[in-house]
Short mmCIF file of C-alpha atoms in Angstrom, two decimals:
data_model
loop_
_atom_site.label_atom_id
_atom_site.label_comp_id
_atom_site.label_asym_id
_atom_site.label_seq_id
_atom_site.Cartn_x
_atom_site.Cartn_y
_atom_site.Cartn_z
CA MET N 1 341.98 229.81 -110.16
CA ARG N 2 341.19 226.56 -108.56
CA PRO N 3 337.91 225.15 -109.37
CA PRO N 4 335.52 225.02 -106.35
CA ARG N 5 335.97 221.88 -104.16
CA LYS N 6 333.12 219.48 -104.33
CA PRO N 7 331.87 218.12 -101.02
CA ALA N 8 333.04 214.62 -100.31
CA ALA N 9 330.40 212.11 -101.16
CA ARG N 10 329.16 210.00 -98.25
CA PRO N 11 328.63 206.34 -98.86
CA ALA N 12 324.99 205.64 -99.40
CA ALA N 13 323.38 203.90 -96.48
CA PRO N 14 321.87 200.53 -97.20
CA LYS N 15 318.28 200.79 -98.08
CA GLY N 16 317.16 198.46 -95.41
CA ARG N 17 318.99 200.32 -92.66
CA ALA N 18 317.73 203.71 -93.74
CA ARG N 19 314.15 202.51 -93.71
CA GLY N 20 314.46 200.65 -90.47
CA ALA N 21 316.34 203.29 -88.49
CA PRO N 22 313.25 205.10 -87.21
CA LYS N 23 311.59 201.80 -86.28
CA ALA N 24 314.68 200.62 -84.45
CA ALA N 25 314.81 203.88 -82.53
CA ALA N 26 311.14 203.53 -81.68
CA ALA N 27 311.71 199.96 -80.53
CA ARG N 28 314.60 201.07 -78.29
CA LYS N 29 312.46 203.86 -76.87
CA ALA N 30 309.57 201.51 -76.24
CA ALA N 31 311.90 199.07 -74.52
CA ALA N 32 313.23 201.82 -72.27
CA ALA N 33 309.76 203.14 -71.39
CA PRO N 34 307.96 201.63 -68.34
CA LYS N 35 305.33 199.11 -69.22
CA SER N 36 301.69 199.65 -68.32
CA PRO N 37 299.93 197.02 -66.13
CA THR N 38 297.92 195.87 -69.12
CA LYS N 39 301.00 195.32 -71.22
CA ARG N 40 302.80 193.56 -68.36
CA ALA N 41 299.86 191.16 -68.00
CA ALA N 42 299.88 190.54 -71.74
CA ALA N 43 303.55 189.80 -71.61
CA LYS N 44 303.01 187.12 -68.99
CA LYS N 45 300.41 185.20 -70.97
CA PRO N 46 302.87 183.00 -72.85
CA GLU N 47 304.36 181.95 -69.49
CA LYS N 48 300.91 180.91 -68.24
CA ALA N 49 300.23 178.94 -71.40
CA ALA N 50 303.56 177.24 -71.08
CA ALA N 51 302.65 176.06 -67.56
CA LYS N 52 299.60 174.05 -68.68
CA PRO N 53 301.41 170.76 -69.40
CA ALA N 54 302.27 170.61 -65.68
CA VAL N 55 298.74 169.33 -65.09
CA LEU N 56 299.75 166.06 -66.74
CA GLN N 57 302.32 165.29 -64.07
CA ASP N 58 299.85 163.00 -62.34
CA VAL N 59 299.38 160.78 -65.39
CA ARG N 60 300.08 157.20 -64.35
CA GLN N 61 301.57 154.40 -66.39
CA PHE N 62 301.23 150.71 -65.68
CA ARG N 63 302.94 147.77 -67.41
CA VAL N 64 300.76 144.76 -68.11
CA GLN N 65 301.94 141.71 -66.19
CA ALA N 66 301.76 138.08 -67.25
CA ASP N 67 298.71 137.40 -65.08
CA ASP N 68 296.74 139.99 -67.05
CA ASP N 69 297.72 138.85 -70.52
CA GLY N 70 294.68 138.65 -72.81
CA ILE N 71 292.08 140.19 -70.49
CA ARG N 72 289.87 143.14 -71.40
CA LEU N 73 291.02 146.59 -70.41
CA ASP N 74 287.95 147.25 -68.26
CA ARG N 75 288.66 143.97 -66.43
CA TRP N 76 292.20 145.20 -65.73
CA PHE N 77 290.79 148.34 -64.13
CA LYS N 78 288.45 146.25 -61.98
CA ARG N 79 291.38 144.17 -60.77
CA HIS N 80 293.94 146.88 -60.11
CA LEU N 81 292.04 150.18 -59.78
CA PRO N 82 288.63 149.17 -58.38
CA ASP N 83 287.90 152.73 -57.23
CA ILE N 84 287.65 153.83 -60.87
CA GLY N 85 284.19 153.00 -62.19
CA PHE N 86 283.32 151.80 -65.69
CA ASN N 87 281.64 155.10 -66.58
CA LEU N 88 284.83 157.04 -65.91
CA VAL N 89 286.94 154.59 -67.93
CA SER N 90 284.49 154.96 -70.84
CA ARG N 91 284.69 158.75 -70.65
CA TRP N 92 288.48 158.63 -70.72
CA ALA N 93 288.31 156.39 -73.78
CA ARG N 94 285.89 158.71 -75.61
CA THR N 95 288.09 161.75 -74.95
CA GLY N 96 291.31 159.99 -76.01
CA GLN N 97 292.90 160.12 -72.56
CA LEU N 98 293.06 156.36 -72.13
CA ARG N 99 295.91 154.84 -74.13
CA VAL N 100 297.78 151.55 -74.52
CA ASP N 101 301.34 151.81 -75.89
CA GLY N 102 300.50 155.37 -76.95
CA ALA N 103 297.43 154.42 -79.01
CA ARG N 104 293.86 155.25 -78.08
CA ALA N 105 292.07 152.39 -76.37
CA THR N 106 288.55 151.36 -75.46
CA PRO N 107 287.30 149.43 -72.40
CA GLY N 108 286.70 146.32 -74.52
CA ASP N 109 290.23 146.10 -75.96
CA ARG N 110 292.34 143.05 -75.07
CA ILE N 111 295.71 143.83 -73.52
CA GLU N 112 298.97 141.88 -73.72
CA GLU N 113 301.88 141.32 -71.38
CA GLY N 114 304.44 144.11 -71.56
CA GLN N 115 302.10 146.80 -72.90
CA VAL N 116 302.00 150.13 -71.10
CA ILE N 117 298.61 151.49 -70.02
CA ARG N 118 298.36 155.25 -69.69
CA VAL N 119 295.84 156.24 -67.02
CA PRO N 120 294.76 159.89 -66.74
CA PRO N 121 295.04 161.76 -63.44
CA ALA N 122 292.59 160.60 -60.81
CA GLU N 123 289.66 162.98 -60.53
CA ALA N 124 289.04 164.49 -57.14
CA LYS N 125 285.78 163.28 -55.69
CA ALA N 126 283.19 165.91 -55.01
CA PRO N 127 282.62 166.39 -51.27
CA PRO N 128 279.42 164.77 -50.03
CA PRO N 129 276.51 167.19 -49.79
CA ALA N 130 276.18 168.77 -46.42
CA LYS N 131 273.63 167.00 -44.29
CA ARG N 132 270.47 169.03 -44.19
CA VAL N 133 269.70 170.25 -40.73
CA ARG N 134 266.01 170.31 -40.00
CA VAL N 135 264.93 173.69 -38.80
CA VAL N 136 262.44 173.29 -35.98
CA ASP N 137 260.20 176.30 -36.36
CA LEU N 138 258.68 175.96 -32.91
CA SER N 139 258.93 178.05 -29.80
CA ALA N 140 260.44 176.72 -26.59
CA ASP N 141 256.96 176.54 -25.06
CA GLU N 142 255.61 174.53 -28.02
CA ILE N 143 258.53 172.09 -27.82
CA ALA N 144 258.02 171.64 -24.08
CA PHE N 145 254.26 171.18 -24.58
CA ALA N 146 254.77 168.48 -27.23
CA GLN N 147 257.39 166.58 -25.24
CA GLU N 148 255.26 166.61 -22.10
CA MET N 149 252.64 164.59 -24.02
CA VAL N 150 255.03 161.63 -24.51
CA ILE N 151 254.14 158.61 -22.36
CA HIS N 152 256.17 155.97 -24.23
CA ARG N 153 259.27 156.16 -26.43
CA ASP N 154 261.54 153.58 -28.05
CA PRO N 155 263.56 153.47 -31.31
CA GLN N 156 260.48 152.48 -33.34
CA ALA N 157 257.53 154.25 -31.73
CA ILE N 158 256.28 157.09 -29.61
CA VAL N 159 252.96 157.15 -27.78
CA VAL N 160 251.54 160.49 -26.73
CA ASN N 161 248.64 161.38 -24.46
CA LYS N 162 246.82 163.87 -26.67
CA PRO N 163 244.92 166.53 -24.73
CA PRO N 164 241.31 167.39 -25.59
CA GLY N 165 240.89 170.35 -27.93
CA LEU N 166 244.04 169.61 -29.96
CA ALA N 167 243.34 168.35 -33.49
CA THR N 168 245.42 165.47 -34.79
CA GLN N 169 245.92 167.10 -38.21
CA GLY N 170 245.31 170.50 -39.74
CA GLY N 171 242.38 171.44 -41.94
CA THR N 172 240.01 174.28 -42.69
CA LYS N 173 240.24 176.84 -39.89
CA THR N 174 242.57 174.51 -37.95
CA SER N 175 246.05 175.95 -37.48
CA GLU N 176 247.03 174.29 -34.20
CA HIS N 177 247.35 170.51 -34.37
CA LEU N 178 249.54 167.62 -33.27
CA ASP N 179 251.01 167.14 -36.75
CA GLY N 180 252.46 170.64 -36.56
CA LEU N 181 254.29 169.78 -33.33
CA LEU N 182 255.99 166.57 -34.46
CA ASP N 183 259.34 168.28 -35.13
CA ALA N 184 259.62 168.61 -31.36
CA LEU N 185 259.52 164.80 -31.07
CA ILE N 186 262.49 163.95 -33.32
CA PHE N 187 264.81 163.39 -30.33
CA GLU N 188 267.80 161.27 -31.50
CA ALA N 189 266.10 160.02 -34.71
CA GLU N 190 266.88 161.35 -38.20
CA GLY N 191 263.36 162.46 -39.06
CA ARG N 192 260.10 163.45 -37.47
CA PRO N 193 257.67 160.73 -36.37
CA LYS N 194 254.68 159.86 -38.55
CA LEU N 195 250.98 159.73 -37.74
CA VAL N 196 249.44 156.28 -38.28
CA HIS N 197 245.95 156.84 -36.84
CA ARG N 198 243.83 159.68 -35.50
CA LEU N 199 241.75 160.85 -32.57
CA ASP N 200 238.94 163.39 -32.80
CA LYS N 201 239.86 166.90 -31.76
CA ASP N 202 237.83 166.72 -28.53
CA THR N 203 238.85 163.15 -27.71
CA SER N 204 241.89 162.78 -25.48
CA GLY N 205 244.23 159.87 -24.87
CA ALA N 206 246.78 157.45 -26.29
CA LEU N 207 247.91 157.98 -29.87
CA VAL N 208 250.73 156.03 -31.57
CA LEU N 209 253.42 157.66 -33.73
CA ALA N 210 255.87 155.70 -35.91
CA ARG N 211 259.53 156.74 -35.83
CA THR N 212 260.63 154.68 -38.87
CA SER N 213 259.12 153.75 -42.22
CA ARG N 214 259.12 150.08 -41.22
CA ALA N 215 257.20 150.85 -38.06
CA ALA N 216 254.72 153.03 -39.96
CA ALA N 217 253.96 150.19 -42.38
CA LEU N 218 253.50 147.63 -39.60
CA PHE N 219 251.30 149.91 -37.48
CA ALA N 220 249.15 150.84 -40.48
CA LYS N 221 248.63 147.14 -41.20
CA SER N 222 247.72 146.49 -37.55
CA PHE N 223 245.03 149.16 -37.62
CA SER N 224 243.62 148.10 -41.00
CA SER N 225 243.51 144.43 -40.02
CA ARG N 226 241.99 145.26 -36.60
CA THR N 227 244.73 143.49 -34.63
CA ALA N 228 245.49 146.67 -32.69
CA ARG N 229 243.29 146.97 -29.62
CA LYS N 230 241.97 150.28 -28.29
CA VAL N 231 240.08 150.80 -25.05
CA TYR N 232 238.19 154.03 -24.40
CA TRP N 233 236.60 155.43 -21.27
CA ALA N 234 233.45 157.55 -21.51
CA ILE N 235 230.81 159.05 -19.26
CA VAL N 236 227.38 158.73 -20.87
CA ILE N 237 223.98 160.17 -20.15
CA GLY N 238 221.76 157.65 -18.34
CA VAL N 239 222.53 153.99 -17.78
CA PRO N 240 222.28 151.27 -20.49
CA SER N 241 219.80 148.53 -19.61
CA ILE N 242 222.41 145.89 -20.50
CA ASP N 243 225.72 146.13 -18.64
CA ASP N 244 227.75 144.36 -21.33
CA GLY N 245 226.59 144.69 -24.91
CA MET N 246 227.61 144.83 -28.57
CA ILE N 247 226.35 147.60 -30.86
CA GLU N 248 226.25 146.61 -34.54
CA LEU N 249 224.90 149.51 -36.58
CA PRO N 250 226.22 150.56 -40.03
CA ILE N 251 227.46 154.14 -40.30
CA ALA N 252 227.55 156.53 -43.24
CA LYS N 253 228.14 160.24 -43.85
CA GLN N 254 225.06 162.28 -43.14
CA PRO N 255 223.92 164.11 -46.30
CA GLY N 256 224.11 167.88 -46.22
CA THR N 257 226.88 168.08 -43.62
CA GLY N 258 229.85 168.07 -45.97
CA GLY N 259 231.04 164.77 -44.49
CA GLU N 260 231.59 166.31 -41.06
CA LYS N 261 228.80 164.37 -39.39
CA MET N 262 227.96 160.67 -39.48
CA HIS N 263 224.72 158.80 -38.85
CA VAL N 264 223.32 155.28 -38.71
CA ASP N 265 222.32 154.16 -42.21
CA GLU N 266 221.02 150.62 -42.56
CA GLU N 267 221.09 150.73 -46.38
CA GLU N 268 224.19 152.70 -47.38
CA GLY N 269 226.28 152.53 -44.20
CA LEU N 270 229.48 150.57 -43.65
CA PRO N 271 229.47 147.83 -40.98
CA ALA N 272 230.47 149.11 -37.54
CA ARG N 273 230.79 147.18 -34.26
CA THR N 274 231.35 148.55 -30.76
CA ARG N 275 231.44 146.68 -27.49
CA TYR N 276 230.53 148.55 -24.30
CA ARG N 277 230.80 147.55 -20.65
CA VAL N 278 229.37 149.52 -17.74
CA ILE N 279 232.11 150.14 -15.17
CA GLU N 280 230.00 152.02 -12.62
CA ARG N 281 226.74 153.97 -12.47
CA ALA N 282 225.68 157.18 -10.76
CA GLY N 283 222.08 156.27 -10.04
CA ASN N 284 220.11 156.76 -13.25
CA ARG N 285 221.83 160.03 -14.05
CA ALA N 286 225.03 158.82 -15.76
CA ALA N 287 227.27 155.82 -16.29
CA TRP N 288 230.99 155.36 -16.63
CA VAL N 289 231.55 152.91 -19.49
CA GLU N 290 234.39 151.16 -21.28
CA LEU N 291 234.19 151.17 -25.10
CA GLN N 292 236.07 148.92 -27.51
CA PRO N 293 235.71 149.62 -31.25
CA PHE N 294 236.11 146.55 -33.45
CA THR N 295 235.90 148.68 -36.59
CA GLY N 296 237.35 152.10 -37.28
CA ARG N 297 234.54 154.27 -38.67
CA THR N 298 234.60 158.03 -38.26
CA HIS N 299 233.00 159.12 -34.96
CA GLN N 300 231.93 155.50 -34.43
CA LEU N 301 231.78 155.52 -30.62
CA ARG N 302 229.93 158.82 -30.48
CA VAL N 303 227.36 157.78 -33.11
CA HIS N 304 226.75 154.37 -31.56
CA MET N 305 226.23 155.62 -28.00
CA ALA N 306 223.88 158.36 -29.19
CA ALA N 307 222.00 155.80 -31.32
CA ILE N 308 221.17 153.63 -28.28
CA GLY N 309 219.99 156.66 -26.32
CA HIS N 310 223.08 157.25 -24.18
CA PRO N 311 225.15 160.02 -25.78
CA ILE N 312 228.60 160.80 -24.41
CA VAL N 313 228.57 163.66 -21.92
CA GLY N 314 229.64 166.88 -23.63
CA ASP N 315 229.02 165.58 -27.18
CA GLY N 316 226.52 168.17 -28.38
CA LYS N 317 227.20 167.24 -32.01
CA TYR N 318 225.47 163.87 -31.64
CA GLY N 319 223.57 164.21 -28.40
CA GLY N 320 222.27 167.76 -28.74
CA LYS N 321 221.27 169.61 -25.59
CA ASP N 322 220.57 166.30 -23.84
CA ALA N 323 224.30 165.49 -23.85
CA PHE N 324 225.10 167.81 -20.94
CA LEU N 325 224.77 167.36 -17.19
CA SER N 326 223.86 170.20 -14.90
CA GLY N 327 225.86 171.23 -11.87
CA SER N 328 229.63 171.05 -11.66
CA ILE N 329 230.12 168.57 -14.54
CA SER N 330 232.30 170.01 -17.30
CA ARG N 331 230.71 170.70 -20.68
CA LYS N 332 233.78 169.28 -22.45
CA MET N 333 233.45 165.89 -24.12
CA HIS N 334 234.12 162.94 -21.81
CA LEU N 335 235.72 160.47 -24.22
CA HIS N 336 239.27 159.28 -23.55
CA ALA N 337 241.51 156.70 -25.29
CA ARG N 338 242.60 154.98 -22.09
CA ARG N 339 244.70 152.13 -23.47
CA ILE N 340 246.29 150.97 -26.70
CA ARG N 341 247.95 147.65 -27.45
CA ILE N 342 249.70 147.02 -30.74
CA ASP N 343 252.40 144.68 -32.11
CA HIS N 344 255.92 146.13 -31.94
CA PRO N 345 258.10 146.02 -35.10
CA ASP N 346 260.95 144.42 -33.13
CA GLY N 347 258.76 141.80 -31.49
CA GLY N 348 256.47 141.82 -28.50
CA GLN N 349 253.82 144.49 -28.00
CA ILE N 350 253.38 148.09 -27.02
CA ASP N 351 250.75 148.25 -24.28
CA VAL N 352 250.28 151.75 -22.87
CA LYS N 353 247.70 153.49 -20.67
CA ALA N 354 247.04 157.23 -20.80
CA GLU N 355 246.06 159.22 -17.73
CA LEU N 356 242.77 161.13 -17.76
CA PRO N 357 242.59 164.85 -18.53
CA SER N 358 241.74 167.03 -15.55
CA HIS N 359 238.10 167.72 -16.53
CA PHE N 360 237.34 163.99 -16.94
CA ALA N 361 239.00 163.05 -13.64
CA GLN N 362 237.13 165.83 -11.86
CA SER N 363 233.79 164.67 -13.29
CA LEU N 364 234.44 161.11 -12.08
CA GLU N 365 235.07 162.45 -8.62
CA ASN N 366 232.02 164.74 -8.68
CA LEU N 367 229.78 161.83 -9.73
CA GLY N 368 231.19 159.57 -7.02
CA PHE N 369 232.93 157.06 -9.27
CA ASP N 370 235.84 154.97 -7.94
CA LEU N 371 238.83 155.34 -10.27
CA ALA N 372 240.26 152.01 -9.08
CA LEU N 373 237.40 150.17 -10.83
CA GLY N 374 238.25 151.48 -14.27
CA ASP N 375 240.70 149.04 -15.84
CA LEU N 376 238.70 145.92 -16.62
CA PRO N 377 240.43 142.77 -17.96
CA LEU N 378 240.97 143.14 -21.70
CA ASP N 379 238.46 140.85 -23.40
CA GLU N 380 239.64 140.01 -26.89
CA GLY N 381 236.09 139.76 -28.25
CA ARG N 382 235.52 138.92 -31.91
CA PRO N 383 237.22 141.51 -34.15
CA GLU N 384 235.86 142.57 -37.51
CA PRO N 385 237.31 140.36 -40.27
CA SER N 386 240.14 141.90 -42.27
CA ARG N 387 239.91 142.73 -45.98
CA ASP N 388 241.92 139.63 -46.89
CA GLN N 389 239.57 137.45 -44.87
CA LEU N 390 236.54 139.04 -46.55
CA LYS N 391 238.10 138.41 -49.98
CA GLN N 392 238.75 134.77 -49.11
CA ARG N 393 235.16 134.35 -47.96
CA ALA N 394 233.89 135.97 -51.18
CA ARG N 395 236.01 133.64 -53.33
CA ALA N 396 234.83 130.60 -51.37
CA HIS N 397 231.21 131.71 -51.72
CA ALA N 398 231.59 132.26 -55.48
CA LYS N 399 233.17 128.83 -55.84
CA GLN N 400 230.30 127.22 -53.96
CA VAL N 401 227.75 129.02 -56.16
CA ARG N 402 229.47 127.80 -59.35
CA LYS N 403 229.55 124.28 -57.98
CA GLU N 404 225.83 124.34 -57.22
CA ARG N 405 225.03 125.68 -60.72
CA ARG N 406 227.01 122.88 -62.34
CA GLY N 407 225.00 120.41 -60.29
CA GLU N 408 221.74 122.04 -61.47
CA ARG N 409 222.78 121.77 -65.11
CA ARG N 410 223.58 118.07 -64.71
CA SER N 411 220.17 117.43 -63.13
CA ARG N 412 218.45 119.08 -66.10
CA GLY N 413 220.13 116.74 -68.60
CA PRO N 414 218.37 113.81 -70.38
CA LYS N 415 217.32 111.00 -68.07
#
């Protein structure tokens, strides 16, 4: 019998191959399988990272010429790249982006002919901020109303004819006022005009607005130094005994009125001067007068006329019940800023007259006054001294007093 045949022995597979066969099969299977979006994105990441150096394509290199030999690096930038400021050059140096012959450099380093300066890419300038457009929160009627008040306009100033009943500025329980309408008077300027003086709510007439900061400063100085001239028209109760007079009575706030009412106060009041001229009289019943304030106290004209016994018609605050005329004469206040003259910032003067409101004009007609007599020649008068003039007088007075005291001390010495 033949012994049973043994199965042929197969060569042993290499250890590494036997262990790696399943992994290789898995790798082939994974390669054949479709990739998910997440895996595809992950696979692209190395490509994105590899693209980063492309940003450096705008790096510039400059060779130092003989004319620049020995100068500082920041000076070289000022000569050849003036659009790049020192702050940017310093930032490039701190971050290692600024190099000379491959080595880091600082703005104070000296450079030599033949060296190569590496300049980082120019930074894109941020776009300028969008110009703010002022939103005029006014209705078409309010804009038309404000613009109808304008009686003079130039690049530096606007003069309006303020109607009676419109406050100049807002305050407690005052929501409608001229200040709230100034956006309607911008016209071609960049900003709204500015108030530089005021008129009482019930006083009508010419009021100056500044259209530039320079004009506002000049106008404010003109009013404080009393070089601006204002002429008012008023109808007063009765007729002053003197046709042309000067009222010099100090004015102060009346206690207990919260500062809303003024009165004549010989002890605590501030100096106040008003010139009046009678234009025409209606018998002994009323007079049409011109008023020129030479100081600018609150309610000055109203207080002064009431103090001499001739309150302004319609001014119940200072004239009480005696400030009203019976018949067809309006009960509104009859005080109007007829004319204003003030130095113009560009030279010359602004000299403007404001037409009367309807109730004032009607009262003149009802009382038989002739409107053609109204504009008297402007008499300059003697204005109140300015603050600077008062200071100079005080210094001169103090100097004189010291001089007299020195003379007294000498006279007391040994004879």
